[in-house]
């Protein structure tokens, strides 16, 4: 039996099953002001690879940079 290729097949331009676009993530920097869906307004205090520490008033929360719940102001 021939094995299937792991390469992705190209799709026709008229196909209703088009590839999903890659998500675009905000670029966070130190001291950037952000808004979080649950915690509200905050400020980035530390970047750790794909995570960041955000200060929301009296608490600091570790947030994933790719989270859909946090946005730049």
Short mmCIF file of N, CA and C in Angstrom, two decimals:
data_model
loop_
_atom_site.label_atom_id
_atom_site.label_comp_id
_atom_site.label_asym_id
_atom_site.label_seq_id
_atom_site.Cartn_x
_atom_site.Cartn_y
_atom_site.Cartn_z
N UNK A 1 0.82 -1.17 0.00
CA UNK A 1 0.00 0.00 0.00
C UNK A 1 0.87 1.24 0.00
N UNK A 2 0.61 2.18 -0.87
CA UNK A 2 1.41 3.40 -0.86
C UNK A 2 1.08 4.24 0.38
N UNK A 3 2.11 4.82 0.97
CA UNK A 3 1.90 5.66 2.15
C UNK A 3 1.47 7.06 1.72
N UNK A 4 0.70 7.68 2.55
CA UNK A 4 0.25 9.04 2.26
C UNK A 4 1.35 10.04 2.61
N UNK A 5 1.43 11.05 1.82
CA UNK A 5 2.41 12.10 2.06
C UNK A 5 1.94 12.99 3.21
N UNK A 6 2.89 13.44 4.01
CA UNK A 6 2.53 14.34 5.10
C UNK A 6 2.50 15.79 4.65
N UNK A 7 2.90 16.05 3.41
CA UNK A 7 2.88 17.42 2.89
C UNK A 7 1.43 17.86 2.68
N UNK A 8 1.18 19.13 2.89
CA UNK A 8 -0.17 19.66 2.72
C UNK A 8 -0.47 19.82 1.24
N UNK A 9 -1.65 19.45 0.86
CA UNK A 9 -2.07 19.62 -0.52
C UNK A 9 -2.50 21.07 -0.74
N UNK A 10 -2.22 21.57 -1.93
CA UNK A 10 -2.71 22.90 -2.23
C UNK A 10 -4.20 22.81 -2.56
N UNK A 11 -4.91 23.83 -2.23
CA UNK A 11 -6.36 23.83 -2.45
C UNK A 11 -6.68 24.72 -3.65
N UNK A 12 -7.76 24.39 -4.31
CA UNK A 12 -8.21 25.21 -5.42
C UNK A 12 -8.71 26.55 -4.89
N UNK A 13 -8.57 27.59 -5.69
CA UNK A 13 -9.01 28.91 -5.25
C UNK A 13 -10.52 28.98 -5.09
N UNK A 14 -11.24 28.08 -5.71
CA UNK A 14 -12.70 28.07 -5.62
C UNK A 14 -13.22 27.13 -4.54
N UNK A 15 -12.33 26.49 -3.82
CA UNK A 15 -12.72 25.52 -2.80
C UNK A 15 -13.40 26.21 -1.62
N UNK A 16 -14.50 25.67 -1.13
CA UNK A 16 -15.13 26.25 0.07
C UNK A 16 -14.36 25.90 1.35
N UNK A 17 -13.36 25.02 1.26
CA UNK A 17 -12.58 24.58 2.41
C UNK A 17 -11.21 25.23 2.40
N UNK A 18 -11.17 26.53 2.40
CA UNK A 18 -9.91 27.26 2.35
C UNK A 18 -9.17 27.14 3.68
N UNK A 19 -7.85 27.29 3.62
CA UNK A 19 -7.05 27.26 4.84
C UNK A 19 -7.40 28.45 5.72
N UNK A 20 -7.35 28.24 7.01
CA UNK A 20 -7.62 29.31 7.95
C UNK A 20 -6.41 30.24 8.00
N UNK A 21 -6.62 31.56 8.06
CA UNK A 21 -5.49 32.48 8.14
C UNK A 21 -4.78 32.34 9.49
N UNK A 22 -3.48 32.57 9.48
CA UNK A 22 -2.71 32.50 10.72
C UNK A 22 -3.10 33.67 11.61
N UNK A 23 -3.27 33.45 12.91
CA UNK A 23 -3.65 34.55 13.80
C UNK A 23 -2.51 35.56 13.93
N UNK A 24 -2.87 36.81 14.08
CA UNK A 24 -1.90 37.89 14.25
C UNK A 24 -1.90 38.27 15.72
N UNK A 25 -0.72 38.24 16.33
CA UNK A 25 -0.59 38.55 17.75
C UNK A 25 0.01 39.93 17.93
N UNK A 26 -0.42 40.63 18.99
CA UNK A 26 0.15 41.93 19.33
C UNK A 26 1.59 41.74 19.78
N UNK A 27 2.41 42.79 19.61
CA UNK A 27 3.79 42.78 20.08
C UNK A 27 3.85 43.56 21.38
N UNK A 28 4.11 42.85 22.47
CA UNK A 28 4.14 43.48 23.78
C UNK A 28 5.57 43.86 24.15
N UNK A 29 5.70 45.00 24.81
CA UNK A 29 7.00 45.48 25.30
C UNK A 29 6.84 45.82 26.78
N UNK A 30 7.97 46.00 27.45
CA UNK A 30 7.91 46.42 28.86
C UNK A 30 7.18 47.75 28.97
N UNK A 31 6.41 47.89 30.01
CA UNK A 31 5.63 49.08 30.32
C UNK A 31 4.49 49.34 29.32
N UNK A 32 4.17 48.37 28.45
CA UNK A 32 3.02 48.51 27.55
C UNK A 32 1.75 48.45 28.38
N UNK A 33 0.78 49.28 28.05
CA UNK A 33 -0.52 49.22 28.72
C UNK A 33 -1.39 48.23 27.97
N UNK A 34 -2.08 47.38 28.73
CA UNK A 34 -2.90 46.33 28.14
C UNK A 34 -4.26 46.31 28.82
N UNK A 35 -5.20 45.64 28.18
CA UNK A 35 -6.50 45.38 28.79
C UNK A 35 -6.75 43.88 28.70
N UNK A 36 -7.21 43.32 29.81
CA UNK A 36 -7.49 41.89 29.91
C UNK A 36 -8.99 41.73 30.11
N UNK A 37 -9.58 40.73 29.46
CA UNK A 37 -11.02 40.52 29.54
C UNK A 37 -11.51 40.29 30.97
N UNK A 38 -10.70 39.70 31.81
CA UNK A 38 -11.12 39.40 33.18
C UNK A 38 -10.59 40.40 34.20
N UNK A 39 -9.30 40.79 34.07
CA UNK A 39 -8.64 41.60 35.09
C UNK A 39 -8.71 43.10 34.83
N UNK A 40 -9.03 43.51 33.60
CA UNK A 40 -9.15 44.94 33.30
C UNK A 40 -7.84 45.53 32.81
N UNK A 41 -7.59 46.81 33.19
CA UNK A 41 -6.40 47.53 32.73
C UNK A 41 -5.16 47.11 33.50
N UNK A 42 -4.03 47.03 32.79
CA UNK A 42 -2.78 46.65 33.44
C UNK A 42 -1.60 47.14 32.66
N UNK A 43 -0.40 46.83 33.19
CA UNK A 43 0.85 47.24 32.56
C UNK A 43 1.82 46.07 32.59
N UNK A 44 2.52 45.83 31.47
CA UNK A 44 3.49 44.74 31.37
C UNK A 44 4.71 45.10 32.22
N UNK A 45 5.07 44.21 33.15
CA UNK A 45 6.22 44.46 34.02
C UNK A 45 7.40 43.53 33.72
N UNK A 46 7.15 42.38 33.04
CA UNK A 46 8.25 41.48 32.72
C UNK A 46 7.83 40.57 31.57
N UNK A 47 8.79 40.30 30.67
CA UNK A 47 8.58 39.37 29.55
C UNK A 47 9.44 38.14 29.77
N UNK A 48 8.83 36.95 29.65
CA UNK A 48 9.53 35.68 29.85
C UNK A 48 9.26 34.77 28.66
N UNK A 49 9.94 34.96 27.56
CA UNK A 49 9.72 34.11 26.39
C UNK A 49 8.33 34.31 25.83
N UNK A 50 7.47 33.29 25.95
CA UNK A 50 6.11 33.40 25.42
C UNK A 50 5.10 33.75 26.51
N UNK A 51 5.58 34.21 27.66
CA UNK A 51 4.71 34.63 28.76
C UNK A 51 5.12 36.02 29.21
N UNK A 52 4.21 36.69 29.90
CA UNK A 52 4.51 38.02 30.43
C UNK A 52 3.80 38.19 31.76
N UNK A 53 4.41 38.98 32.63
CA UNK A 53 3.81 39.33 33.90
C UNK A 53 3.17 40.70 33.73
N UNK A 54 1.88 40.78 34.07
CA UNK A 54 1.14 42.01 33.92
C UNK A 54 0.63 42.44 35.30
N UNK A 55 0.84 43.71 35.62
CA UNK A 55 0.42 44.27 36.91
C UNK A 55 -0.97 44.88 36.75
N UNK A 56 -1.94 44.33 37.48
CA UNK A 56 -3.30 44.85 37.51
C UNK A 56 -3.56 45.38 38.91
N UNK A 57 -3.32 46.65 39.13
CA UNK A 57 -3.53 47.23 40.46
C UNK A 57 -2.58 46.62 41.46
N UNK A 58 -3.10 45.87 42.43
CA UNK A 58 -2.28 45.28 43.49
C UNK A 58 -1.78 43.89 43.19
N UNK A 59 -2.24 43.26 42.10
CA UNK A 59 -1.82 41.89 41.80
C UNK A 59 -1.04 41.84 40.49
N UNK A 60 -0.16 40.84 40.40
CA UNK A 60 0.59 40.58 39.17
C UNK A 60 0.15 39.22 38.65
N UNK A 61 -0.19 39.15 37.37
CA UNK A 61 -0.71 37.93 36.76
C UNK A 61 0.21 37.50 35.64
N UNK A 62 0.51 36.20 35.58
CA UNK A 62 1.31 35.61 34.50
C UNK A 62 0.36 35.28 33.35
N UNK A 63 0.59 35.89 32.17
CA UNK A 63 -0.32 35.76 31.03
C UNK A 63 0.46 35.27 29.81
N UNK A 64 -0.16 34.38 29.04
CA UNK A 64 0.43 33.93 27.78
C UNK A 64 0.34 35.06 26.76
N UNK A 65 1.43 35.33 26.05
CA UNK A 65 1.46 36.41 25.06
C UNK A 65 0.46 36.17 23.94
N UNK A 66 0.20 34.89 23.63
CA UNK A 66 -0.72 34.56 22.53
C UNK A 66 -2.18 34.48 22.97
N UNK A 67 -2.46 34.87 24.19
CA UNK A 67 -3.82 34.79 24.72
C UNK A 67 -4.74 35.74 23.96
N UNK A 68 -5.93 35.25 23.67
CA UNK A 68 -6.92 36.10 22.98
C UNK A 68 -7.63 37.02 23.96
N UNK A 69 -7.34 36.89 25.24
CA UNK A 69 -8.01 37.70 26.26
C UNK A 69 -7.25 38.98 26.62
N UNK A 70 -6.06 39.17 26.09
CA UNK A 70 -5.28 40.36 26.42
C UNK A 70 -4.97 41.13 25.14
N UNK A 71 -5.12 42.47 25.21
CA UNK A 71 -4.95 43.32 24.04
C UNK A 71 -4.18 44.58 24.41
N UNK A 72 -3.43 45.11 23.47
CA UNK A 72 -2.73 46.39 23.66
C UNK A 72 -3.72 47.53 23.65
N UNK A 73 -3.41 48.56 24.40
CA UNK A 73 -4.22 49.79 24.33
C UNK A 73 -3.60 50.75 23.37
#
